JSON list of C-alpha atoms in Angstrom, two decimals:
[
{"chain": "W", "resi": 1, "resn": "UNK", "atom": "CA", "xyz": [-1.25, 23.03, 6.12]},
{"chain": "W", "resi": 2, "resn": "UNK", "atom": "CA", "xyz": [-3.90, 20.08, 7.02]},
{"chain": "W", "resi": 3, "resn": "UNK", "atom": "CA", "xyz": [-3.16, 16.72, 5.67]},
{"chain": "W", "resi": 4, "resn": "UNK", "atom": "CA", "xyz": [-5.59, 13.76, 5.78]},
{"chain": "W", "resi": 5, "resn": "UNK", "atom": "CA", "xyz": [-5.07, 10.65, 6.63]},
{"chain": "W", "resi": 6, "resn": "UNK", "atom": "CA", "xyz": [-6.52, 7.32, 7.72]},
{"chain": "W", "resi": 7, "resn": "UNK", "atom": "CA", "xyz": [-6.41, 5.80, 11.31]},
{"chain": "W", "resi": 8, "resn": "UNK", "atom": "CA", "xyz": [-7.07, 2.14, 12.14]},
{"chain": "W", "resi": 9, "resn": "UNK", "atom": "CA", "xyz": [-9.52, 2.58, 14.68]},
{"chain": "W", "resi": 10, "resn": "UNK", "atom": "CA", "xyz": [-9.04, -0.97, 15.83]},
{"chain": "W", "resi": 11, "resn": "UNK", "atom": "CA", "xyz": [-5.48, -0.46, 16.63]},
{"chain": "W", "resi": 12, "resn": "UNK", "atom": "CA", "xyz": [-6.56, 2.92, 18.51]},
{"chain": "W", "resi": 13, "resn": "UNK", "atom": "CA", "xyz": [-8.88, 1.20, 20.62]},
{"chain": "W", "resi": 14, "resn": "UNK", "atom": "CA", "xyz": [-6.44, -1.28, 21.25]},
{"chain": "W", "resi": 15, "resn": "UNK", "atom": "CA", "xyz": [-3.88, 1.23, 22.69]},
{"chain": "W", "resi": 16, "resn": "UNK", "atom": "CA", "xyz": [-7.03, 2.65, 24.52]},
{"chain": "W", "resi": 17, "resn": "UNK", "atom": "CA", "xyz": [-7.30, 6.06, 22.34]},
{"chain": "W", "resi": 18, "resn": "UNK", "atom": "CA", "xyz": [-10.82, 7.09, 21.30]},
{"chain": "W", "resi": 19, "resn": "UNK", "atom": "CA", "xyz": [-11.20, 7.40, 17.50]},
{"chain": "W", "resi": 20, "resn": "UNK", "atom": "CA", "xyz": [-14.61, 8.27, 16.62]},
{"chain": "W", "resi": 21, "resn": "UNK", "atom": "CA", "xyz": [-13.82, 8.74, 11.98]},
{"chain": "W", "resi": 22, "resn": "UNK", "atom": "CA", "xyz": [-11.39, 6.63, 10.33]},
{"chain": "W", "resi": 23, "resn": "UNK", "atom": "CA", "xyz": [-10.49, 10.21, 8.52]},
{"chain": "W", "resi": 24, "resn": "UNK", "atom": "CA", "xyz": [-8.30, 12.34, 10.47]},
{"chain": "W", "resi": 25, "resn": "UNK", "atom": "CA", "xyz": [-6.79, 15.63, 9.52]},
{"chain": "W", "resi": 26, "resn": "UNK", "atom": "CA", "xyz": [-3.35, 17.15, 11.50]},
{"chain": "W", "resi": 27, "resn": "UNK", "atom": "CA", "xyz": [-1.88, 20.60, 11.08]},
{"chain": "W", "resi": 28, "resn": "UNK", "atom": "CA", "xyz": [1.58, 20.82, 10.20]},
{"chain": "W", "resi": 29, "resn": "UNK", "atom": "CA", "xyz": [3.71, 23.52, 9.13]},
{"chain": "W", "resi": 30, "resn": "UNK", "atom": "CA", "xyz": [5.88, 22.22, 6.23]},
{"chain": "W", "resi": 31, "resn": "UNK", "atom": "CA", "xyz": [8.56, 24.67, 7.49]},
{"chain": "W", "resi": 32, "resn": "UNK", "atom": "CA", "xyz": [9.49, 23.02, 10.82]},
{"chain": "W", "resi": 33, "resn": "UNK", "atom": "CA", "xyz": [9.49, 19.37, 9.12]},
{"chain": "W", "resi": 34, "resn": "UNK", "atom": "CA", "xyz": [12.57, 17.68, 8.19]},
{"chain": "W", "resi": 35, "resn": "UNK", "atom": "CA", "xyz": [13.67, 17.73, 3.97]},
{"chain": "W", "resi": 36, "resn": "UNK", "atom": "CA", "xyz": [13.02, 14.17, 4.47]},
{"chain": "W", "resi": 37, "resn": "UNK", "atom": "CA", "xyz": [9.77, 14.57, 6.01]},
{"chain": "W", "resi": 38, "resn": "UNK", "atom": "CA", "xyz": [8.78, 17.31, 3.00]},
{"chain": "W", "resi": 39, "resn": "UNK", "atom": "CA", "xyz": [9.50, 15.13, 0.34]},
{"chain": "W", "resi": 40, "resn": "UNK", "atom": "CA", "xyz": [7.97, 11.76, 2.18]},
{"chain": "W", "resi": 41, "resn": "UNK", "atom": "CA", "xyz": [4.84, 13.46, 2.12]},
{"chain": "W", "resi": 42, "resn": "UNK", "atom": "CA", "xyz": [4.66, 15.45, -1.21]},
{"chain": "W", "resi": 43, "resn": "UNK", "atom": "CA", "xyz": [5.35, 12.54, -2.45]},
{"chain": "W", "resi": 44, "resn": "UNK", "atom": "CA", "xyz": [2.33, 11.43, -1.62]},
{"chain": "W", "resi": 45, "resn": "UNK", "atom": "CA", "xyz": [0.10, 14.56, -1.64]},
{"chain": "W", "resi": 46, "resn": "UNK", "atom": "CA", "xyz": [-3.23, 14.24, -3.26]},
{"chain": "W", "resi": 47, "resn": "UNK", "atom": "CA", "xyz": [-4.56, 17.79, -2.37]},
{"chain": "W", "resi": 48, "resn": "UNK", "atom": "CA", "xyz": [-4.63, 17.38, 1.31]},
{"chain": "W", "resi": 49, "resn": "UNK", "atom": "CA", "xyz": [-4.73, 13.68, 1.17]},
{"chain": "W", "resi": 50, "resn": "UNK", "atom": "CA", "xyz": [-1.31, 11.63, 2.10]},
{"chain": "W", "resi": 51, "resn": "UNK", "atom": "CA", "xyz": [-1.74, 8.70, -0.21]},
{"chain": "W", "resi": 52, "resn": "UNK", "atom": "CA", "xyz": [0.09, 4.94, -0.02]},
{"chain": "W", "resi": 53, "resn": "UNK", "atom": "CA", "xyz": [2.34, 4.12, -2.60]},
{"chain": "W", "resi": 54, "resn": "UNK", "atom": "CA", "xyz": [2.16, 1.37, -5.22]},
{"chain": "W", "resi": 55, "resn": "UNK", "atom": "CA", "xyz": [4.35, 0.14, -8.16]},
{"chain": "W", "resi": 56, "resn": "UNK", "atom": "CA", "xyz": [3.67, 1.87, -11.51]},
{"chain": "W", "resi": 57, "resn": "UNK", "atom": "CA", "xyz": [3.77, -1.25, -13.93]},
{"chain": "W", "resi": 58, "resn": "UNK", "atom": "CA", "xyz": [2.57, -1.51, -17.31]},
{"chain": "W", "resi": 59, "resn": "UNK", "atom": "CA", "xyz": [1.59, -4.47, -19.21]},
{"chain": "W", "resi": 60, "resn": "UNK", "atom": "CA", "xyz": [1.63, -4.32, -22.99]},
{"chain": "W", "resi": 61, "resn": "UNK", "atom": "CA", "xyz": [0.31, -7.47, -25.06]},
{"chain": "W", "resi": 62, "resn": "UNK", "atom": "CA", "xyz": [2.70, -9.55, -27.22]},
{"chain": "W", "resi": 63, "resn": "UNK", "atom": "CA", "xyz": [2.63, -9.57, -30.96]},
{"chain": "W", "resi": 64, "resn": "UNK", "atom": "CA", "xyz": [0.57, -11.69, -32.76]},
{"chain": "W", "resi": 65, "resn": "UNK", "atom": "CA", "xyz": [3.65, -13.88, -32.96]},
{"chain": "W", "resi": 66, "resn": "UNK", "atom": "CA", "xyz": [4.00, -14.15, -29.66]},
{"chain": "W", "resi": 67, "resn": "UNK", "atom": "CA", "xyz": [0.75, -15.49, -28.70]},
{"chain": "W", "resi": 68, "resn": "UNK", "atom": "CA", "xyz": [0.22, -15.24, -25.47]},
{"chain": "W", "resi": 69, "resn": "UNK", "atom": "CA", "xyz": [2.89, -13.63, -24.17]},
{"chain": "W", "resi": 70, "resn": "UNK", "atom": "CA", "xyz": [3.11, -10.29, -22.14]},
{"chain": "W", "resi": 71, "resn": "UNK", "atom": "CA", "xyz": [5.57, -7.63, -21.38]},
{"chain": "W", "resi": 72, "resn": "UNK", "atom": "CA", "xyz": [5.87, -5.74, -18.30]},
{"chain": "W", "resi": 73, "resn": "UNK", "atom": "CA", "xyz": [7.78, -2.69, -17.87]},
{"chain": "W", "resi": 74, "resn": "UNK", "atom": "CA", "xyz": [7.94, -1.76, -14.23]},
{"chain": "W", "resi": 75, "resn": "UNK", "atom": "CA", "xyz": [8.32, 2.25, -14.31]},
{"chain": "W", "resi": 76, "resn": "UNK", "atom": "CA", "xyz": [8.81, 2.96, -11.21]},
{"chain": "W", "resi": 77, "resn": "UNK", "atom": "CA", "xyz": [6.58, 4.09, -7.88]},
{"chain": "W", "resi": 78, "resn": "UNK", "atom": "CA", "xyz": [3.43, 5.74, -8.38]},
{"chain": "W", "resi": 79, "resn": "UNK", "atom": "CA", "xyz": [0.57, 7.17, -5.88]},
{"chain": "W", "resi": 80, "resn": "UNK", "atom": "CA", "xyz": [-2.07, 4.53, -5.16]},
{"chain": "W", "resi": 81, "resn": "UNK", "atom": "CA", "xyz": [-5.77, 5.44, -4.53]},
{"chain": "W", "resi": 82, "resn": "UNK", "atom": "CA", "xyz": [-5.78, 4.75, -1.16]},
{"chain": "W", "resi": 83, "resn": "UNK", "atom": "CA", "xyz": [-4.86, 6.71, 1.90]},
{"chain": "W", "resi": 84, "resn": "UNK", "atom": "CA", "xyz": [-2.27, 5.98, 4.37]},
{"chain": "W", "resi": 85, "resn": "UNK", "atom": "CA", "xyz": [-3.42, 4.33, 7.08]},
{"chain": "W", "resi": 86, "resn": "UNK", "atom": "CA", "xyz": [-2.07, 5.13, 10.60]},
{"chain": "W", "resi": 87, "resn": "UNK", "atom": "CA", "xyz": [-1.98, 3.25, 13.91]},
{"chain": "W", "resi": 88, "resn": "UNK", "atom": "CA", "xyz": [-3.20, 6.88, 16.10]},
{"chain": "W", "resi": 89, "resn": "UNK", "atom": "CA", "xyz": [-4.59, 10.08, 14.93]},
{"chain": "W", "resi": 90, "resn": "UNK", "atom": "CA", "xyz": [-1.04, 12.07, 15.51]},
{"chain": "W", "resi": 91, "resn": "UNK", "atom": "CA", "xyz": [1.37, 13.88, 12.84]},
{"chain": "W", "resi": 92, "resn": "UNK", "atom": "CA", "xyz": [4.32, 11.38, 15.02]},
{"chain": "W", "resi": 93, "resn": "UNK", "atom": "CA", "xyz": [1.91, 8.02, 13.63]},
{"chain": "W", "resi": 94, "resn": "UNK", "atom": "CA", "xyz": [1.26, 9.79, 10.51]},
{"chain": "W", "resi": 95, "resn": "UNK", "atom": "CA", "xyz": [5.30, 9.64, 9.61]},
{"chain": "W", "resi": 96, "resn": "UNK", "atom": "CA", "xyz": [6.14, 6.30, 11.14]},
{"chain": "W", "resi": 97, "resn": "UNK", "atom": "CA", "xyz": [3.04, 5.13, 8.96]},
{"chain": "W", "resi": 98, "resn": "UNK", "atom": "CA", "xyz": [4.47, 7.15, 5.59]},
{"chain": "W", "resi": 99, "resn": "UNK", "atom": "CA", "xyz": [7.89, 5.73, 6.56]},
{"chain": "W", "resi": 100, "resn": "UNK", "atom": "CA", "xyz": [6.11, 2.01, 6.53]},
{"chain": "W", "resi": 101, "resn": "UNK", "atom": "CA", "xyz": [4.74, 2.58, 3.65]},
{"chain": "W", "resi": 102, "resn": "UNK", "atom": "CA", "xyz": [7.53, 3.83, 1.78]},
{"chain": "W", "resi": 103, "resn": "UNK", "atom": "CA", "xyz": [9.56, 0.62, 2.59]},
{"chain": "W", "resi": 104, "resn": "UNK", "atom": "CA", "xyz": [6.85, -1.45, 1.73]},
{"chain": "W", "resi": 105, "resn": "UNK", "atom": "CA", "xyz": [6.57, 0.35, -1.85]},
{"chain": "W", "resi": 106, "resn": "UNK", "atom": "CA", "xyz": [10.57, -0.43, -1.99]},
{"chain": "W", "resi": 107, "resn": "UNK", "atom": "CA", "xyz": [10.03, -4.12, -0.91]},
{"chain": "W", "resi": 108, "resn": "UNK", "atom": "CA", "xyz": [7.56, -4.78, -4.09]},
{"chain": "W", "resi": 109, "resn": "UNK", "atom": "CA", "xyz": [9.37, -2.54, -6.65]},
{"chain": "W", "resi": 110, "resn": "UNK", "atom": "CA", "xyz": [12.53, -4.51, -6.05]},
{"chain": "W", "resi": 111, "resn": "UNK", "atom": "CA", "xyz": [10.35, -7.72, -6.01]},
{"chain": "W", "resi": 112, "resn": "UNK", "atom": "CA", "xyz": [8.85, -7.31, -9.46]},
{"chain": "W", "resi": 113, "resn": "UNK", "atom": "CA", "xyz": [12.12, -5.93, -10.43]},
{"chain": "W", "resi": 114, "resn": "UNK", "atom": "CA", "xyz": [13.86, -9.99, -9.36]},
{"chain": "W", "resi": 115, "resn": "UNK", "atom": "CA", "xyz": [10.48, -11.79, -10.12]},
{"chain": "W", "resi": 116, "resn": "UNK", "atom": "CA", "xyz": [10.68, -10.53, -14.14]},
{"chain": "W", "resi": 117, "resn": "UNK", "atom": "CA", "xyz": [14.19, -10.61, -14.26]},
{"chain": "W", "resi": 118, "resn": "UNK", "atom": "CA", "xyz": [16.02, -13.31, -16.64]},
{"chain": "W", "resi": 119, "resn": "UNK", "atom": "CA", "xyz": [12.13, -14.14, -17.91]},
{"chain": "W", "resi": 120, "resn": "UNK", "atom": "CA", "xyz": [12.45, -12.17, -20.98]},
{"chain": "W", "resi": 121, "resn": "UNK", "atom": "CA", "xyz": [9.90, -9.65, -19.94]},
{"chain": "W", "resi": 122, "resn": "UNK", "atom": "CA", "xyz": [10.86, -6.62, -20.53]},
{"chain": "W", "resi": 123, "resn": "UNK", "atom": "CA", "xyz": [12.02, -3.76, -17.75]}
]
């Protein structure tokens, strides 16, 4: 299967690896991956694209009553519309990239999770 991904070509260069698109594909069979690998990535399949992840949050309007209050009700993780972005063009960068992002994603859910927390927003 060929999943697409970003590469920061700056970093490449840095590390002295020629990158001449910031789009890169890999081949990978899914059945020599890892479960953990699998669902890291279908997680964030967008047809061939591997996609970063964001924090699915909605934000309803108060009642007329409330004036200008607002309610947030964070759902969960969600894909973004952005592509990973890797430090090298290699299935090895891809993952430790994926597994940055994932933690990242985490970080923020659990942050709007404590930020709205106790200020009677809704979750």
């Amino acid at each position: 299967m060929t999943l697409r991904f970003e590469v920061d070509q700056a970093e490449a260069f840095r590390q002295g690896v020629n990158v001449p698109k910031s789009t890169n594909h890999v081949e990978v069979d899914p059945s020599k991956l890892s479960q953990e690998e699998r669902d890291l990535i279908a997680d964030r399949l967008d047809g061939i694209d591997i996609m970063a992840k964001g924090v699915d949050l909605e934000i309803m309007q108060g009642s007329s009553r409330e004036g200008d209050t607002v309610h947030y009700h964070v759902k969960g993780l969600k894909k973004s519309s952005s592509r990973v972005v890797s430090k090298l063009p290699t299935f090895v960068s891809l993952m430790e990239a994926v597994r940055e992002d994932e933690a990242k994603a985490r970080k923020k859910l659990d942050d709007f999770r404590v930020k709205f927390r106790g200020e009677g927003t809704t979750l």
